[in-house]
Tab-separated table of C-alpha atoms in Angstrom:
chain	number	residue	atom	x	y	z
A	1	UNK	CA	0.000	0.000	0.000
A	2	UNK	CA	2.617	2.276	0.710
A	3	UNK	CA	4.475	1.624	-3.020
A	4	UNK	CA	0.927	2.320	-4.267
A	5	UNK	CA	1.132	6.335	-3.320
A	6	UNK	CA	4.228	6.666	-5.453
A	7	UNK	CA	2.963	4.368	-8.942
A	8	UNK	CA	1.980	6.486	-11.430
A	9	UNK	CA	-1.455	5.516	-11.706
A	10	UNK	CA	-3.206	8.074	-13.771
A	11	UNK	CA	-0.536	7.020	-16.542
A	12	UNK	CA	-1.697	3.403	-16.128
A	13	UNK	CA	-4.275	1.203	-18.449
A	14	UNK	CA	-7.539	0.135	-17.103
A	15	UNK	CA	-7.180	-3.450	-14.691
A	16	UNK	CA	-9.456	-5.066	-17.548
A	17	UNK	CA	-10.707	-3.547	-20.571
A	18	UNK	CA	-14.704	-2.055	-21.324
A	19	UNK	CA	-16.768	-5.202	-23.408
A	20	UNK	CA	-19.430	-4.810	-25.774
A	21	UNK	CA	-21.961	-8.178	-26.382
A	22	UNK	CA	-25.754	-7.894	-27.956
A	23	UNK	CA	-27.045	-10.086	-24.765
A	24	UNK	CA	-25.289	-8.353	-21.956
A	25	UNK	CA	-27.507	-6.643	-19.158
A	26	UNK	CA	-25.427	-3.393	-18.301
A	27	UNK	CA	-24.949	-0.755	-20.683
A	28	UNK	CA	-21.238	0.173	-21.264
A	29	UNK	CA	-19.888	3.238	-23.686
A	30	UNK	CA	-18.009	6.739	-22.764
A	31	UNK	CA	-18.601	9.484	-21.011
A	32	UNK	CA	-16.622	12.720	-22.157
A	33	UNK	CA	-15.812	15.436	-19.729
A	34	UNK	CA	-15.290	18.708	-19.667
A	35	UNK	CA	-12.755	18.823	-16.810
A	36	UNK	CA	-10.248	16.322	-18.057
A	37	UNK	CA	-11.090	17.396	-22.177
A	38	UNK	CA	-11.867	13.669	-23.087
A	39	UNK	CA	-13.793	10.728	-22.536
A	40	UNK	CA	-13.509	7.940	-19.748
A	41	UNK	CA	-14.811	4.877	-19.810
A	42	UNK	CA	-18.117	3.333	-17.836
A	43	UNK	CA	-19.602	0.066	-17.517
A	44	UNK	CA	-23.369	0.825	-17.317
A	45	UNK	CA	-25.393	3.816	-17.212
A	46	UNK	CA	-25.042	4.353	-12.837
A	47	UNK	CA	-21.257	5.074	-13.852
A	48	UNK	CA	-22.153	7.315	-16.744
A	49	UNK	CA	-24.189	9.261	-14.450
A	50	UNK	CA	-21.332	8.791	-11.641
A	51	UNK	CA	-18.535	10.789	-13.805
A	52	UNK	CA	-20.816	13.173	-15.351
A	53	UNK	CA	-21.341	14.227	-11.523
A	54	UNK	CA	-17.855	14.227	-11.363
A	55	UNK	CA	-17.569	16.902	-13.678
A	56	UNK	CA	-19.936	18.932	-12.462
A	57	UNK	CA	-19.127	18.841	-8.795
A	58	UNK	CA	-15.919	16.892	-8.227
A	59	UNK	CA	-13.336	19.804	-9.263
A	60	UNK	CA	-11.836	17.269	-10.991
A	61	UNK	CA	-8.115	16.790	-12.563
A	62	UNK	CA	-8.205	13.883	-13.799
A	63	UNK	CA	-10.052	10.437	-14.135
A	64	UNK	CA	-9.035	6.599	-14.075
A	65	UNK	CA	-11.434	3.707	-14.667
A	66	UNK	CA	-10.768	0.512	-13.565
A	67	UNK	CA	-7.697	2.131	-11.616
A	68	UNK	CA	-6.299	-0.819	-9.295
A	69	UNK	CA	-7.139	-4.570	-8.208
A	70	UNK	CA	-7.126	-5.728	-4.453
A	71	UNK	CA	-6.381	-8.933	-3.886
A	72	UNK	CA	-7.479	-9.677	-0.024
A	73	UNK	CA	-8.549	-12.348	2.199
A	74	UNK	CA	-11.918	-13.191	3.768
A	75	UNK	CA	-13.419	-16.250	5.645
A	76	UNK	CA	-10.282	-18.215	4.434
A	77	UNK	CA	-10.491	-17.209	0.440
A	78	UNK	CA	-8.797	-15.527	-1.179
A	79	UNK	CA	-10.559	-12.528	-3.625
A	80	UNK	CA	-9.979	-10.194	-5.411
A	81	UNK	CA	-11.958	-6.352	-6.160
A	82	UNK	CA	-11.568	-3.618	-8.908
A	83	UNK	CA	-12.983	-0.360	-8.178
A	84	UNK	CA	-14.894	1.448	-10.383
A	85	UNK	CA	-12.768	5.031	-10.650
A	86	UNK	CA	-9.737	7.099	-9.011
A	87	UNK	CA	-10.738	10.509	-9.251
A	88	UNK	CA	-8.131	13.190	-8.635
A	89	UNK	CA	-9.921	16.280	-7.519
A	90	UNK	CA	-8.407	19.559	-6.473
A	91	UNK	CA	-9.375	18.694	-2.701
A	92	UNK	CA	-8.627	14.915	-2.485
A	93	UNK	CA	-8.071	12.032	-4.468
A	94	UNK	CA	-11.290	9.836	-3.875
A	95	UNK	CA	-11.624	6.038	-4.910
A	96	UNK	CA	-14.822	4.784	-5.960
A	97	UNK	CA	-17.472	2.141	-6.219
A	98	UNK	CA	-20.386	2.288	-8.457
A	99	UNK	CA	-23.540	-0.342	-7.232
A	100	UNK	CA	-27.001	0.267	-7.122
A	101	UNK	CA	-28.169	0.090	-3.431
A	102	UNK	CA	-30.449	-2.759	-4.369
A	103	UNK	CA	-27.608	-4.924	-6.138
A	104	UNK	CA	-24.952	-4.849	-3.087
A	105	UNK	CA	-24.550	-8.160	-1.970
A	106	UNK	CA	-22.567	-9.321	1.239
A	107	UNK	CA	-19.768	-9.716	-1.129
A	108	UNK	CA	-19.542	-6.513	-2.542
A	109	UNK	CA	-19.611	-5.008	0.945
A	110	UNK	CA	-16.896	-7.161	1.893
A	111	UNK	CA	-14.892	-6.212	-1.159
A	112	UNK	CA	-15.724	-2.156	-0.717
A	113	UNK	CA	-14.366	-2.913	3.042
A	114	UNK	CA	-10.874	-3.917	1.260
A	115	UNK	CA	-10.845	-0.792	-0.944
A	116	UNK	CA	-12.125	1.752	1.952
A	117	UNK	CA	-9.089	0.052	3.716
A	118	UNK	CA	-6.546	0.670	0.390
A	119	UNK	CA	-7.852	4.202	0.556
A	120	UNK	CA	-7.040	4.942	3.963
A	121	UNK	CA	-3.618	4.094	3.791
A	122	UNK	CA	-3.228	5.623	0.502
A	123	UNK	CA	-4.019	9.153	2.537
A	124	UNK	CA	-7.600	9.444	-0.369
A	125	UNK	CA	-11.180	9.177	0.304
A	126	UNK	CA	-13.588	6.137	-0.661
A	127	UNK	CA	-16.859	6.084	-1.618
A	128	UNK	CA	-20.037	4.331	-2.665
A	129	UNK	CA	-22.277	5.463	-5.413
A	130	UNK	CA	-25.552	3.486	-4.644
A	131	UNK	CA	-28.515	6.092	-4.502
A	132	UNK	CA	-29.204	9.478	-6.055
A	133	UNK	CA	-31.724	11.906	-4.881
A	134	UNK	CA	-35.173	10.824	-7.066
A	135	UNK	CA	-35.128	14.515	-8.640
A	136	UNK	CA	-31.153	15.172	-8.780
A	137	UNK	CA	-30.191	13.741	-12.024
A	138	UNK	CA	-32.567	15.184	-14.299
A	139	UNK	CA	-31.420	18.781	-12.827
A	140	UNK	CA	-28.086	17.567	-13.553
A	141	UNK	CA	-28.393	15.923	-17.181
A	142	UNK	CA	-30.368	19.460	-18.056
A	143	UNK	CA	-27.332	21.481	-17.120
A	144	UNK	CA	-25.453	18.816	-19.061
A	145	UNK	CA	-27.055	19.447	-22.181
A	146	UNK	CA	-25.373	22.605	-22.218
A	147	UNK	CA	-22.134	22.467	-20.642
A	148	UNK	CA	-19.840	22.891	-23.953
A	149	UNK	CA	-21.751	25.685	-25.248
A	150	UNK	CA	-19.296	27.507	-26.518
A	151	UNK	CA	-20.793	31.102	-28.459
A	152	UNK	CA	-22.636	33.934	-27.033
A	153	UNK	CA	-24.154	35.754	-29.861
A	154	UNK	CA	-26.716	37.687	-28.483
A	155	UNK	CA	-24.567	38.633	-25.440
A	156	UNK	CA	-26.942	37.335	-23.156
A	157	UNK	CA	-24.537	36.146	-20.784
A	158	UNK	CA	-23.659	39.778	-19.198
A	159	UNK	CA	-27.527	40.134	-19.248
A	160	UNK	CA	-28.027	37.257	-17.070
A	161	UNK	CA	-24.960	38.071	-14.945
A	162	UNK	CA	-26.563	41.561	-14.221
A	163	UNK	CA	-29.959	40.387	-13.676
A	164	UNK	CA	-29.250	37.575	-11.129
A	165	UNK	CA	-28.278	40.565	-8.715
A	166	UNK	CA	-30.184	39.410	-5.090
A	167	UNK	CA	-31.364	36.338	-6.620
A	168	UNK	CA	-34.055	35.649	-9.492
A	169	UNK	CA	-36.554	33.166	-10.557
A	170	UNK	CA	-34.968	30.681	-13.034
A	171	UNK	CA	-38.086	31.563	-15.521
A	172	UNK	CA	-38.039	35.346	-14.297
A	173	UNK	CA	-34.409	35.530	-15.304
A	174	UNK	CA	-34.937	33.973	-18.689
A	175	UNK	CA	-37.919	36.614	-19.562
A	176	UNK	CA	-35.984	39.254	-18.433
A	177	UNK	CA	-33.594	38.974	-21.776
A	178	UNK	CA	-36.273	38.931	-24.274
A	179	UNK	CA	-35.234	35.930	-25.539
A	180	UNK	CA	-36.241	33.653	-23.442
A	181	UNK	CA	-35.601	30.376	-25.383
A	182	UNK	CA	-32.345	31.366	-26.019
A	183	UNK	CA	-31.308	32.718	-22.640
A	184	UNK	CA	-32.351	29.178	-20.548
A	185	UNK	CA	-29.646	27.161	-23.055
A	186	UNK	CA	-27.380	30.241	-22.085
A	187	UNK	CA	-28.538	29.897	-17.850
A	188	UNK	CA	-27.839	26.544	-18.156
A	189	UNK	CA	-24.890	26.980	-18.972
A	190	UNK	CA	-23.640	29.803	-16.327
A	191	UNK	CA	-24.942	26.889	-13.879
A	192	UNK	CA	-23.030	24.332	-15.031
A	193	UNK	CA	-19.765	26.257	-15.369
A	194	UNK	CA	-20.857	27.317	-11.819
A	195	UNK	CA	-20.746	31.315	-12.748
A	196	UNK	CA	-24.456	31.386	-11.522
A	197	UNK	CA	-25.705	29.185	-8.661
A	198	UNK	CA	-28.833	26.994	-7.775
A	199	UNK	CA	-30.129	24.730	-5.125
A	200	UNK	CA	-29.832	21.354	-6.145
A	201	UNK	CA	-31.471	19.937	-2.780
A	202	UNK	CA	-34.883	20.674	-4.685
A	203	UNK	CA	-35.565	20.158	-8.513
A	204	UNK	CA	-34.637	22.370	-11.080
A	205	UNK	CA	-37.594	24.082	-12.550
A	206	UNK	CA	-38.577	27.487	-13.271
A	207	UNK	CA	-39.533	28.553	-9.824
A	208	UNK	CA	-35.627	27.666	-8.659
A	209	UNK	CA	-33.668	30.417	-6.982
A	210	UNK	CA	-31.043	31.056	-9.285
A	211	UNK	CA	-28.109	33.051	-7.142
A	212	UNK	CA	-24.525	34.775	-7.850
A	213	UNK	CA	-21.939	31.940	-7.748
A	214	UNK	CA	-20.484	33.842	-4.242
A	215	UNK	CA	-24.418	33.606	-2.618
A	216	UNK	CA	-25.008	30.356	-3.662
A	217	UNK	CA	-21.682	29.145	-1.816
A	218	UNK	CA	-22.741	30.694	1.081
């Protein structure tokens, strides 16, 4: 564990590579993001949705998937465990499992035991993505939609900036431009790139509080 700080691991190859067969059950592809400037592998769609949050919230460097395997010993056997990701973050490096709550068997909690145990003498965090708000995702796949938008045409950006003084109304903001379709693909984006800030606790709709990025942190 100790040689393991030092190994170069965001250099390294996944533990075992990303399959695609017409009869399998989970749902594998790539995920780009924005923080990193490419895409990273995931196994199903709960990992998809694991590194897009990532991106959003994570302050993320960089990205491994399939970083490491633990070998480790339990009731006499020997087994082994590949976690899902190593994210390297600007706070932390965290290592991370991906499972639907419903899916975890005694197995896998003995095998995210072993990697909370790698973690902690690695000096990173570990963690278990099993459960997402009901209403959190769909706030955060509509800032998503947006997050590379790139051109500001109608300069609607400084608009919004000015507007959001004290707080507004996600659909009073959006009115306020005169262009309203226009402006909530351009709010989105402020969001996402966290210039502009919202409370996620509660769904995104057109009653949310949207706040200066400094307001919404405190």
């Amino acid at each position: 564990m100790h040689d393991l700080v030092q190994e170069p691991v965001l250099t390294s190859d996944p533990m075992r590579h990303f399959t695609w067969r017409r009869d399998q059950r989970h749902r594998p592809g790539l995920q780009f993001l924005t923080s990193t400037g490419r895409h990273h592998g995931a196994e199903s769609l709960e990992e998809s949705r694991v590194l897009l949050a990532l991106d959003f919230a994570g302050d993320v460097v960089d990205v491994v998937s399939q970083p490491l395997k633990i070998s480790f010993a339990t009731c006499g056997k020997r087994r082994a465990h590949t976690p899902d990701y190593l994210a390297v973050t600007r706070r932390g490096v965290w290592l991370i499992d991906v499972r639907p709550e419903p899916l975890i068997k005694d197995t896998d909690r003995e095998s995210f035991a072993a990697a909370a145990e790698v973690a902690v003498a690695c000096g990173w965090r570990y963690a278990v993505a099993a459960r997402w708000r009901e209403h959190a995702f769909a706030g955060l796949d509509a800032m998503a939609s947006r997050r590379r938008l790139s051109s500001d045409p109608l300069g609607l950006r400084p608009v919004l900036l000015a507007e959001v003084e004290g707080g507004r109304r996600f659909g009073e903001l959006s009115a306020a431009t005169g262009c309203e379709p226009v402006a909530r693909a351009q709010l989105l984006h402020l969001l996402w790139s966290r210039q502009l800030g919202v409370d996620l606790a509660v769904p995104l709709q057109d009653r949310s509080l949207v706040m200066p990025a400094g307001e919404a942190g405190r």
